[in-house]
PDB file of C-alpha atoms in Angstrom:
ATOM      1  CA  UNK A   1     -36.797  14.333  -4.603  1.00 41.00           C
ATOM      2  CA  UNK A   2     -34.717  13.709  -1.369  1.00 45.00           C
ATOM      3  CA  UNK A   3     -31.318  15.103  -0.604  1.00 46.00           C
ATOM      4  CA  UNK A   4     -28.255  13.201  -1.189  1.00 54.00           C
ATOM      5  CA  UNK A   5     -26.639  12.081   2.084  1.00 56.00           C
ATOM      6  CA  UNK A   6     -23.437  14.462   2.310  1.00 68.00           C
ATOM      7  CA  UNK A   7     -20.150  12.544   1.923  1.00 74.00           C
ATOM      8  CA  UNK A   8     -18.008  12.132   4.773  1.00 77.00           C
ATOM      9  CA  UNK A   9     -15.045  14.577   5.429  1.00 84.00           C
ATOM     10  CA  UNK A  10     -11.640  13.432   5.944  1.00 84.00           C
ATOM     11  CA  UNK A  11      -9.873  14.915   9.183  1.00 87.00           C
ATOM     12  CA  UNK A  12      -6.822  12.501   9.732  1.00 89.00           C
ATOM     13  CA  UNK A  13      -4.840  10.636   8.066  1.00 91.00           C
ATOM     14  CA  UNK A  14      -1.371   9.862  10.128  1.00 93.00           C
ATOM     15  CA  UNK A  15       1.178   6.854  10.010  1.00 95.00           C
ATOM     16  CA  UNK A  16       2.183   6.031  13.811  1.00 96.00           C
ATOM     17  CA  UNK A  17       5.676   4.198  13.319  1.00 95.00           C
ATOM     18  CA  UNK A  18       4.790   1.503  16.266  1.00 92.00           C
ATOM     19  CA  UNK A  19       2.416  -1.003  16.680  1.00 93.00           C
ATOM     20  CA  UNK A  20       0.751  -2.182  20.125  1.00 94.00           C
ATOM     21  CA  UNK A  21       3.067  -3.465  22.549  1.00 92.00           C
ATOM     22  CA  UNK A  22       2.166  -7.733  23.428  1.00 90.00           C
ATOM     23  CA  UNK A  23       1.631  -6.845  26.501  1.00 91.00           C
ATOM     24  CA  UNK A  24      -1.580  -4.423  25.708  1.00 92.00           C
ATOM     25  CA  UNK A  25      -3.149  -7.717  24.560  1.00 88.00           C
ATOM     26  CA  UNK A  26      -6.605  -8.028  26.994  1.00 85.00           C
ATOM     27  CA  UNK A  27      -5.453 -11.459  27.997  1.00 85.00           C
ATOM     28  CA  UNK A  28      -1.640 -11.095  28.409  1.00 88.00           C
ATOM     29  CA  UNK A  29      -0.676 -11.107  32.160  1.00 90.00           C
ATOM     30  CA  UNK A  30       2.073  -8.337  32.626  1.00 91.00           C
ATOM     31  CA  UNK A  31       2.008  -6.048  35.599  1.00 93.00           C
ATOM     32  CA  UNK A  32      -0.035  -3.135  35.820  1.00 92.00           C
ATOM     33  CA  UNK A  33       2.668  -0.616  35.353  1.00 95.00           C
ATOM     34  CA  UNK A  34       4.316  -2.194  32.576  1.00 93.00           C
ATOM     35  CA  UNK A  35       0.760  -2.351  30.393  1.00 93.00           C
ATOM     36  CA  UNK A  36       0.179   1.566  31.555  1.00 95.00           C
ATOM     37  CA  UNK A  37       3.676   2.362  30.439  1.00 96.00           C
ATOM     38  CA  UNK A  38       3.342   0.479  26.453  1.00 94.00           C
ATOM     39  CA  UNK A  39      -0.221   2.254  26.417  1.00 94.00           C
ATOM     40  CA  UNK A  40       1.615   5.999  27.151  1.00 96.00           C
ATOM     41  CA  UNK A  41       4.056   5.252  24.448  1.00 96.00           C
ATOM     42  CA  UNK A  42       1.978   4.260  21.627  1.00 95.00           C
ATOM     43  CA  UNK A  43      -0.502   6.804  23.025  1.00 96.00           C
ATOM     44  CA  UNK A  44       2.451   9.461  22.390  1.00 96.00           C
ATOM     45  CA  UNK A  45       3.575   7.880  19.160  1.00 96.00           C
ATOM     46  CA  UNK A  46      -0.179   8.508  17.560  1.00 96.00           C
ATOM     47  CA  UNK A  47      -0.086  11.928  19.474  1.00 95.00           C
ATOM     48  CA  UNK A  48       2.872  12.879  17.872  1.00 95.00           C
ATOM     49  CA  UNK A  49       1.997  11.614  14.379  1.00 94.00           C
ATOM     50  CA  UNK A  50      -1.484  12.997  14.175  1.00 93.00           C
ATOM     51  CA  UNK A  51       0.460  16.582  14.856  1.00 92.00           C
ATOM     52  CA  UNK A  52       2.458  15.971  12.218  1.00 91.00           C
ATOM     53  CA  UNK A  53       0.423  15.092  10.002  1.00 91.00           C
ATOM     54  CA  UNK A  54      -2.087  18.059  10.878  1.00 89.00           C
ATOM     55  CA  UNK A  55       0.589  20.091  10.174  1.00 87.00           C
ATOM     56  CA  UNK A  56       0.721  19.574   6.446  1.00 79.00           C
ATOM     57  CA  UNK A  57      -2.351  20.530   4.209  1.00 67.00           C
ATOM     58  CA  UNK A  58      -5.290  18.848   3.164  1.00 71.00           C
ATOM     59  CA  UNK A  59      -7.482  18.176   6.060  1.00 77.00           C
ATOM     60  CA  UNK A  60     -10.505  19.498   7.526  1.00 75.00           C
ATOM     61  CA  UNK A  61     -10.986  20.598  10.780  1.00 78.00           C
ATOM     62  CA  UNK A  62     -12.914  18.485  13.292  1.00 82.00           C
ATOM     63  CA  UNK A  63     -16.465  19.262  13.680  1.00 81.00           C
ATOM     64  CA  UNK A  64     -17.399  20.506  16.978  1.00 80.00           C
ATOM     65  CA  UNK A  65     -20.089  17.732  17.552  1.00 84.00           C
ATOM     66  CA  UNK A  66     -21.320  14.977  15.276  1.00 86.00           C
ATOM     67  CA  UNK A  67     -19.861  11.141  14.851  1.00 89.00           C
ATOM     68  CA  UNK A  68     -16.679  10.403  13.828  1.00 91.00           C
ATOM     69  CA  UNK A  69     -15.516   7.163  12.442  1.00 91.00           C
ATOM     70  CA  UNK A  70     -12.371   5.309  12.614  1.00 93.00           C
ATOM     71  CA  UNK A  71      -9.979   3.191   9.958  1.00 94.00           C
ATOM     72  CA  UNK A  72      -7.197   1.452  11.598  1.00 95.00           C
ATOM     73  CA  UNK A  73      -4.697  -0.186   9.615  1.00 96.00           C
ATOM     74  CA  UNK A  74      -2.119  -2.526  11.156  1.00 96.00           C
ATOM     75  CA  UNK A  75       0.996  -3.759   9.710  1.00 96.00           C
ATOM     76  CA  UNK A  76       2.714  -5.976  12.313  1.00 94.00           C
ATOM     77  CA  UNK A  77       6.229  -6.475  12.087  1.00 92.00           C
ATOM     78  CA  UNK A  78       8.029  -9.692  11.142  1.00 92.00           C
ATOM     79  CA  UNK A  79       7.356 -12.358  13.735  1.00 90.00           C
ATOM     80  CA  UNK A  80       4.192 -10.933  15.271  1.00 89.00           C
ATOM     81  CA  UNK A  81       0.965 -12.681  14.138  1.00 87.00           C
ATOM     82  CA  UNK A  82      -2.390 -11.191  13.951  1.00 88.00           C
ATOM     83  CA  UNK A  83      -4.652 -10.405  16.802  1.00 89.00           C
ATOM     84  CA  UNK A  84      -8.604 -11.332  16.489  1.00 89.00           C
ATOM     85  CA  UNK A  85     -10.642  -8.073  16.375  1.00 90.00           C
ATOM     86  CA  UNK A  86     -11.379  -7.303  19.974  1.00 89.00           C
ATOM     87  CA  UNK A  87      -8.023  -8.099  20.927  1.00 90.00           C
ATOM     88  CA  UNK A  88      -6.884  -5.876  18.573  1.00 92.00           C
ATOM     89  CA  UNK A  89      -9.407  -2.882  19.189  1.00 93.00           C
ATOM     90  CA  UNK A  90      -8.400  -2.836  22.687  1.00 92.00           C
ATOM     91  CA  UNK A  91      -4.571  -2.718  22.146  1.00 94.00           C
ATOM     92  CA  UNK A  92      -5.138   0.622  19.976  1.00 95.00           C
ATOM     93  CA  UNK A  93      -6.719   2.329  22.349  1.00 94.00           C
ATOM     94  CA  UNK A  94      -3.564   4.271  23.373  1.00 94.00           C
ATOM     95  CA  UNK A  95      -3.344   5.305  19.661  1.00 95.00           C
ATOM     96  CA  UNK A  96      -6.937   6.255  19.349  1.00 95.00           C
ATOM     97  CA  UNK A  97      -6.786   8.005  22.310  1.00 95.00           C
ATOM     98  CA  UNK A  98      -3.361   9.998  21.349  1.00 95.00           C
ATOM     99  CA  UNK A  99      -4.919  10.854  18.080  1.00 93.00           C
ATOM    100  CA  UNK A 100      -8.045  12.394  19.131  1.00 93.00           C
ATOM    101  CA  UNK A 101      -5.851  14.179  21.431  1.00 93.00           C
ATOM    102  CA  UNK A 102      -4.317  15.807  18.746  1.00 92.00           C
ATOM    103  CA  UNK A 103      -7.364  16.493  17.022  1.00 91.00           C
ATOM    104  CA  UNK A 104      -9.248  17.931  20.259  1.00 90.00           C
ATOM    105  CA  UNK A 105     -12.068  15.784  19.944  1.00 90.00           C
ATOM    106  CA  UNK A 106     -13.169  12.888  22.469  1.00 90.00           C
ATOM    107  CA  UNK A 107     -13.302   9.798  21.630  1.00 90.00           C
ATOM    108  CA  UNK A 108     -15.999   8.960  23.011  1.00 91.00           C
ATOM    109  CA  UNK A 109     -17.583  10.741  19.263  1.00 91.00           C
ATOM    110  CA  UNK A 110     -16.374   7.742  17.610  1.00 92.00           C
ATOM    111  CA  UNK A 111     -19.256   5.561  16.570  1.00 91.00           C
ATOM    112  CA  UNK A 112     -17.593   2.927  14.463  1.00 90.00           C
ATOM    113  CA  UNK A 113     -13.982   1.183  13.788  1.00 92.00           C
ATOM    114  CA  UNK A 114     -12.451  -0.618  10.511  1.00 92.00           C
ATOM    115  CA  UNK A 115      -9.446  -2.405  11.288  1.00 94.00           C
ATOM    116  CA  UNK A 116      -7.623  -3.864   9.209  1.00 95.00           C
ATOM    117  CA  UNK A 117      -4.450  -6.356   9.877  1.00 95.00           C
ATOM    118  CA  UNK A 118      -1.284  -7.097   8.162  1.00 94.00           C
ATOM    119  CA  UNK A 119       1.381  -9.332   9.033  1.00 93.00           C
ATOM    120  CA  UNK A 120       5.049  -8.085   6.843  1.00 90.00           C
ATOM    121  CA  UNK A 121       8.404  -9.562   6.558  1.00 92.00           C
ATOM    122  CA  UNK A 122       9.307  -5.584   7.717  1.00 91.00           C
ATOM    123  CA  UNK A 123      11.511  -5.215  11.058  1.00 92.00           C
ATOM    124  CA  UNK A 124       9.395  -2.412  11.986  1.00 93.00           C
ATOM    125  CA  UNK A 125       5.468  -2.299  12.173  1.00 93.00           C
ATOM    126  CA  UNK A 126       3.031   0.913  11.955  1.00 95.00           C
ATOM    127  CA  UNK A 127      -0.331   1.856  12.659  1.00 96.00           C
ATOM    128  CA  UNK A 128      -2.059   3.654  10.048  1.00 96.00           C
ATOM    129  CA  UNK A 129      -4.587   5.945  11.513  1.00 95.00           C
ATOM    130  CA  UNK A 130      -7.881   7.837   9.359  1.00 93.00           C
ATOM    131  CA  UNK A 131     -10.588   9.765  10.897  1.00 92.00           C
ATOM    132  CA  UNK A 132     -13.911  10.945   9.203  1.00 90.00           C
ATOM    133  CA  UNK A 133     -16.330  13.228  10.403  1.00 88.00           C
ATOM    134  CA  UNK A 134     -19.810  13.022   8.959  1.00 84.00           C
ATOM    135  CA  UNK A 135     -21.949  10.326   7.609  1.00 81.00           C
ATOM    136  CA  UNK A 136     -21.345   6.529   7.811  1.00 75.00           C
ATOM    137  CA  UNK A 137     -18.197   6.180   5.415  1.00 72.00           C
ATOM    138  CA  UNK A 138     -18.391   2.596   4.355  1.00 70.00           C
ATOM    139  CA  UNK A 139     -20.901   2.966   1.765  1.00 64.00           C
ATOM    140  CA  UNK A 140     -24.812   3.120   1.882  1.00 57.00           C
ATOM    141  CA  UNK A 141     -27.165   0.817   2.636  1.00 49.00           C
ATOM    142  CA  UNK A 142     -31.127   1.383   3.927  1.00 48.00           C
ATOM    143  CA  UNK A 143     -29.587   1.949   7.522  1.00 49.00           C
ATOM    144  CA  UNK A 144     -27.234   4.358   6.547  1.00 50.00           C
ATOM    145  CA  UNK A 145     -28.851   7.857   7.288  1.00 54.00           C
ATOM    146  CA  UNK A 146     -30.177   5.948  10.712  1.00 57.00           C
ATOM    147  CA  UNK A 147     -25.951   5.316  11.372  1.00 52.00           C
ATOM    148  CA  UNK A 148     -25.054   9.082  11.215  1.00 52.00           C
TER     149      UNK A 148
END
């Protein structure tokens, strides 16, 4: 009889009250300063949200080693359209960044991403940020214990 494959622990779960500047877009040409500046403030934002949201209950802490995996969710604001997925990946990576900030873990641990895009008729967009630590979280699969 084998082991079951532990369940993943969640570690974050915060609500970053931007979305990604156009400009952090891989193929937008702004100058250098002015992408560096967008990716500071969204980097903040999550920063400031994944405190916050540490600061309630509920959560475990961060492992000290060991994957973690990612769930973005991103509800653009009225008039933005969707991004495709590496586009969109590489604009968060001031709010991935900010968040394992906050959770004192690099992110360099993060071995896989969900994102997930949503365009609103809302004047103001949001990331949704959640973190696991643990085995894959999306279910099983033959690979899965080779994934963790």
């Amino acid at each position: 009889m084998t082991d079951p494959v532990a369940a993943p622990v969640l570690v974050l779960r915060a609500v970053v009250p931007a979305t990604p500047h156009t400009c952090l877009r891989p193929n937008h040409r702004a100058p250098r300063i002015a992408k560096w500046r967008a990716g500071m403030d969204l980097k903040e934002a999550a920063f400031l949200a994944a405190v916050d949201a540490l600061s309630g209950a509920g959560f475990a802490a961060v492992p000290a080693d060991g994957p973690l995996w990612l769930e973005a969710a991103v509800y653009w604001e009225k008039g933005r359209r969707r991004q495709d997925l590496d586009g969109c990946i590489s604009s968060l990576k001031g709010a991935i960044d900010g968040a394992c900030r906050a959770l004192g873990a690099d992110d360099g641990r993060i071995r896989g991403i969900s994102v997930d895009q949503v365009t609103t008729t809302e004047p103001q967009g949001a990331v949704f940020l959640t973190v696991y630590a643990g085995p894959w979280p999306w279910g099983g699969g033959a690979d899965a214990e080779e994934r963790a």
